Coordinates of C-alpha atoms in Angstrom, one line a residue:
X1 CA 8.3 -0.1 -16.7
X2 CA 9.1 3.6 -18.0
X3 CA 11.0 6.5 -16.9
X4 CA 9.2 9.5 -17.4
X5 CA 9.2 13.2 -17.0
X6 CA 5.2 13.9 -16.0
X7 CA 3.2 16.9 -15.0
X8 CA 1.5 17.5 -11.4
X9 CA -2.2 17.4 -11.9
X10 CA -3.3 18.2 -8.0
X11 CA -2.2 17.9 -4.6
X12 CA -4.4 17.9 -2.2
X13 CA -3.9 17.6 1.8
X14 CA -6.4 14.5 2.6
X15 CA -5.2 13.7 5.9
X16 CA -2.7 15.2 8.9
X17 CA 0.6 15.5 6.6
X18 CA -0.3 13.4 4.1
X19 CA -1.1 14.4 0.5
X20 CA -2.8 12.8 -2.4
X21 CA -1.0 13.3 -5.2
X22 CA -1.9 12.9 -8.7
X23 CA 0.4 13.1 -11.9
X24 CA -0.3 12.7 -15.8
X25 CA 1.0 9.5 -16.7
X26 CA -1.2 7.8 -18.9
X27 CA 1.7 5.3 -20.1
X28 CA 2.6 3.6 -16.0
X29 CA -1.5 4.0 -14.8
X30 CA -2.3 2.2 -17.5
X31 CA 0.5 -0.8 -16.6
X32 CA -0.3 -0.5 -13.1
X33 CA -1.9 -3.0 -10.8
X34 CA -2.1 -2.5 -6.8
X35 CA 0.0 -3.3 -4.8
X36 CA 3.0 -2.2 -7.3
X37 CA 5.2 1.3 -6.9
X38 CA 6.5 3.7 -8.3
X39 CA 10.4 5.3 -7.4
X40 CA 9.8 9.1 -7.5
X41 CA 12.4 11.2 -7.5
X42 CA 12.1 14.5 -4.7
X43 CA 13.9 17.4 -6.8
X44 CA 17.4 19.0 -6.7
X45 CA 19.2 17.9 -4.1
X46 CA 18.1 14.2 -3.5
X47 CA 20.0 11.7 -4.7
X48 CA 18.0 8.6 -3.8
X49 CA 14.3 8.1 -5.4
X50 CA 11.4 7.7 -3.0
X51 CA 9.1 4.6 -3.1
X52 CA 5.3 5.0 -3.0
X53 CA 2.5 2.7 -3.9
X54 CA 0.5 3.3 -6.4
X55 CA -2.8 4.7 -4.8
X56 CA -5.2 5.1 -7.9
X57 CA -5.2 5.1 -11.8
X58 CA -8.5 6.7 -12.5
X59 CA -8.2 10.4 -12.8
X60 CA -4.2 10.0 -13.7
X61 CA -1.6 8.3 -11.3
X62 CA -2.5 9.0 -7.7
X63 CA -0.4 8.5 -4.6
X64 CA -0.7 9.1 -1.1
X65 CA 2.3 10.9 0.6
X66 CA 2.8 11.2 3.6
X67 CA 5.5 13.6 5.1
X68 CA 8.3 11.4 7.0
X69 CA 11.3 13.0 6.0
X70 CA 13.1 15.4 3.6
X71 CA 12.4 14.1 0.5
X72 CA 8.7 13.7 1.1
X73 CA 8.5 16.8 2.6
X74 CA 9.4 18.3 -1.0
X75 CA 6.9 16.0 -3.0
X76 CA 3.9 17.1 -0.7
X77 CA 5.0 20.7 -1.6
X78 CA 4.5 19.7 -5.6
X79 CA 2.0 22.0 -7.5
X80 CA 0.3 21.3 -10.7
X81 CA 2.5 21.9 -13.7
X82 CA 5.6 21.1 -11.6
X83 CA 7.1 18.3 -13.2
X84 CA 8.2 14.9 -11.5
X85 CA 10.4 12.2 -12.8
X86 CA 8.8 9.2 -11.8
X87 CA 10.2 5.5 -13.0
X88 CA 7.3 2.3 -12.8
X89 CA 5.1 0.7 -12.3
X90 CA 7.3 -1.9 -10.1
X91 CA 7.2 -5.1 -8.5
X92 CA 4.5 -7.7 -8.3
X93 CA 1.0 -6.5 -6.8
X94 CA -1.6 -8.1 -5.6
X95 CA -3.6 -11.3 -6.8
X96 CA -7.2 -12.2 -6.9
X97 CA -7.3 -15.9 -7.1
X98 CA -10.1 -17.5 -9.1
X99 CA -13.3 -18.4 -7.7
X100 CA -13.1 -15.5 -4.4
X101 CA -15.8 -13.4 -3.8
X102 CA -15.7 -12.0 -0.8
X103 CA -12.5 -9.6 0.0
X104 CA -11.5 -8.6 3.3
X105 CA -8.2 -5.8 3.2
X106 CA -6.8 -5.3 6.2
X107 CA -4.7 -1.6 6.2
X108 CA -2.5 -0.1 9.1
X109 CA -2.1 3.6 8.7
X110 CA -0.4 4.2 5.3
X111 CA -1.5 0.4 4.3
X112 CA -4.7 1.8 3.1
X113 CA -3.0 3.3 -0.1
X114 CA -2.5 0.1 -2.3
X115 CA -5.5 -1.3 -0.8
X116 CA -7.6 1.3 -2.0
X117 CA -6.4 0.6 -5.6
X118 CA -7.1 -3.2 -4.7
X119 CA -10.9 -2.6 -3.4
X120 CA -11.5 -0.2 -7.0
X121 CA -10.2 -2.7 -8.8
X122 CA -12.4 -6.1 -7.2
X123 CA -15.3 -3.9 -7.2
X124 CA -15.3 -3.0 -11.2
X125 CA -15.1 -7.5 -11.1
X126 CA -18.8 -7.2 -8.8
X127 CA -17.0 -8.5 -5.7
X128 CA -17.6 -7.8 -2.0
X129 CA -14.9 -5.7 0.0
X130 CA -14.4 -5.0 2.9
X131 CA -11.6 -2.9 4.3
X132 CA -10.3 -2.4 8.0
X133 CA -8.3 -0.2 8.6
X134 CA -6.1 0.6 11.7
X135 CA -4.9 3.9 12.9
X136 CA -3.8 5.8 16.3
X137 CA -7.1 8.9 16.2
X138 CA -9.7 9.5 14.0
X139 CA -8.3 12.3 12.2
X140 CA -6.2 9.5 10.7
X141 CA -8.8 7.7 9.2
X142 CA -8.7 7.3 5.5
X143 CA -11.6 9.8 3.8
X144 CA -14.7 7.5 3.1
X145 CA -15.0 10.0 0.1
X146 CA -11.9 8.8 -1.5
X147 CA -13.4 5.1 -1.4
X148 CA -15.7 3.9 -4.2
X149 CA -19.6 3.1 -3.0
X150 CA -19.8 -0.1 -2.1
X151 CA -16.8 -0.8 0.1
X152 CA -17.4 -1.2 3.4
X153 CA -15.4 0.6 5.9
X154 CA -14.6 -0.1 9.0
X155 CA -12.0 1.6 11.4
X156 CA -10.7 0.9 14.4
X157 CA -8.9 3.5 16.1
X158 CA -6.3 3.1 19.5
X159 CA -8.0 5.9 21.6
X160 CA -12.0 5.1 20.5
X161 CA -12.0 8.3 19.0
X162 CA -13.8 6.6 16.3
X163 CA -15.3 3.2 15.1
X164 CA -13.6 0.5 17.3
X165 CA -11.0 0.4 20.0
X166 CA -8.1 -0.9 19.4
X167 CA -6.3 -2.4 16.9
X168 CA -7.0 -4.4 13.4
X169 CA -5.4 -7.8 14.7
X170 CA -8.1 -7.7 17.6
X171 CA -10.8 -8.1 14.9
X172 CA -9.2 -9.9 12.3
X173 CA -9.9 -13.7 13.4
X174 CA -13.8 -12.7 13.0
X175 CA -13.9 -11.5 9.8
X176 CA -11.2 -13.4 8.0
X177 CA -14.1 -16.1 8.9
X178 CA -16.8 -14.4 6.7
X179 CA -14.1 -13.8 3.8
X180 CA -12.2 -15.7 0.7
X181 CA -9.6 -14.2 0.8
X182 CA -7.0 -11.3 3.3
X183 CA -4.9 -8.8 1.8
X184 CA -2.8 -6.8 4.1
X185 CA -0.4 -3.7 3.8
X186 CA 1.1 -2.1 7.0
X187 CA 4.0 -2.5 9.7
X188 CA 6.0 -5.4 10.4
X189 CA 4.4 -5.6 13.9
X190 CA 1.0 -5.8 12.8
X191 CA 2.5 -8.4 10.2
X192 CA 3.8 -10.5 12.9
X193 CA 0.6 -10.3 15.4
X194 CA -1.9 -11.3 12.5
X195 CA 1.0 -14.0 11.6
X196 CA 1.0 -15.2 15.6
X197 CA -3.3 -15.5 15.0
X198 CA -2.9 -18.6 12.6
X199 CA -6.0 -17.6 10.7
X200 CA -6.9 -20.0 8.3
X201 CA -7.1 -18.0 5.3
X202 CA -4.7 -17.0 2.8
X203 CA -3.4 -13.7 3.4
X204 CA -1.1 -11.7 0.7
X205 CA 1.0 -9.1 2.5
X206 CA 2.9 -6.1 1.0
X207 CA 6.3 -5.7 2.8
X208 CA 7.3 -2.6 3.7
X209 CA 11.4 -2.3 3.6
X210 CA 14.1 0.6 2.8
X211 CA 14.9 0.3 -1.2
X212 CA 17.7 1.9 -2.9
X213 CA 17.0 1.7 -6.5
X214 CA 13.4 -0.3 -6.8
X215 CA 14.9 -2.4 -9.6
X216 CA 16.8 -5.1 -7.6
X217 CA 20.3 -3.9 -8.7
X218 CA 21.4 -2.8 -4.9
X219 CA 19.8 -5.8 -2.7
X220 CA 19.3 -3.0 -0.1
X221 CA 15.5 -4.3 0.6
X222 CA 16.6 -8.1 1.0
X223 CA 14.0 -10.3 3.2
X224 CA 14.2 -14.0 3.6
X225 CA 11.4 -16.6 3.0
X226 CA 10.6 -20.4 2.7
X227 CA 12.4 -19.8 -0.5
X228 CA 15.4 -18.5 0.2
X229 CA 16.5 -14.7 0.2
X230 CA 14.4 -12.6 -1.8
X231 CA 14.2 -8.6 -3.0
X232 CA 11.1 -6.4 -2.1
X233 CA 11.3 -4.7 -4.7
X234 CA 11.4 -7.0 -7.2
X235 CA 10.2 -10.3 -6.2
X236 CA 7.3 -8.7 -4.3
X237 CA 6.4 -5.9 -2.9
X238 CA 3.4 -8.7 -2.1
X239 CA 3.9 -11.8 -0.8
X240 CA 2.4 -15.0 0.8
X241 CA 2.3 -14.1 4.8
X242 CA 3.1 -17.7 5.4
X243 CA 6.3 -17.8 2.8
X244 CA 7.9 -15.0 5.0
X245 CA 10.3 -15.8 8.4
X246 CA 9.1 -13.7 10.2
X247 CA 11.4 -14.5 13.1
X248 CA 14.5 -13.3 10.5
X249 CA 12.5 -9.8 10.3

């Protein structure tokens, strides 16, 4: 983990008010592994640091940001040679368990950020993914450009406006069948739906949850589990769906 003071190579608008942003920081993209995060802080006037996963690590540090509030508002206005001070990588990522070939990642909306870092990363180890990803419309979809050849996309859209109607948990039982292995980022709800499916395949979910420092000094992002209580931020981001209680969220 490193604090660090890094230039704005691009930002781009990929998406309705969402931007992909990428930084020069060599030292954390190097560390980084998806499914962690970085805290970013937003500029003069913002006390609290944002957390954003870590989309990409190939052309510099990458993330996806969308525009939710004040402080994101100010990092999708960054320009290249504005500067950012940016703490991470943090938290524990994803896992690929020995022996799985076949991935399916299963994405709502903003989900798809870490999980485009996950299928880069199983595709440079020769193995298939496949990632499903949920939105409201089609101009929502995630940019099959930004993918890596050989992943195979498939939305599902609420309105039909394009691929299939509906949502991801409507399609997950049949394809969770034809993988190893599910990986998951995206509401709670869609959390809790795929959890109500009992699929019977191991599925690694990264919890989404209000942090205040992303170091596990403030305890703001608490969740319970099997375990006992423990920190997003530090103990996951990712966890085992079945070590959550859900019922407590």
């Amino acid at each position: 983990m490193k604090q660090l003071l890094v230039p704005v190579i691009s930002n781009k608008l990929v998406m309705p008010e969402t931007h992909l942003l990428t930084v020069d920081a060599p030292e954390i993209a190097t560390q980084a592994r998806p499914g962690q995060f970085c805290m970013i802080h937003c500029g003069e006037g913002y006390f609290l640091r944002r957390p954003i996963s870590v989309h990409g690590v190939s052309d510099g540090l990458s993330f996806l940001v969308k525009v939710v509030g004040r402080g994101t508002a100010c990092l999708s206005q960054s320009q290249p040679c504005d500067t950012l001070d940016i703490i991470g990588p943090l938290g524990n990522g994803f896992s690929i368990p020995p022996g799985v070939r076949k991935l399916l990642l299963v994405a709502g909306g903003m989900g798809v950020a870490p999980l485009a870092f996950l299928a880069r990363t199983a595709l440079l180890q020769n193995l298939s993914v496949t990632l499903l990803v949920g939105v409201k419309t089609k101009e929502l979809v995630y940019p099959l450009h930004l993918l890596p050849g050989g992943v195979d996309l498939l939305p599902v859209t609420e309105d039909g406006s394009e691929g299939k109607k509906g949502l991801v948990t409507d399609f997950l039982s049949e394809l969770a069948t034809k993988s190893d292995q599910v990986f998951a980022c995206g509401p709670v709800a869609m959390y809790k739906a795929m959890y109500r499916l009992k699929v019977k395949k191991a599925i690694q979910v990264s919890l989404e949850a209000w942090m205040g420092c992303g170091m596990g000094a403030c305890y703001a992002c608490t969740t319970l589990t099997r375990q006992g209580p423990k920190q997003v931020c530090r103990d996951g981001p990712v966890f085992e769906m079945d070590d959550i209680l859900w019922d407590k969220i």
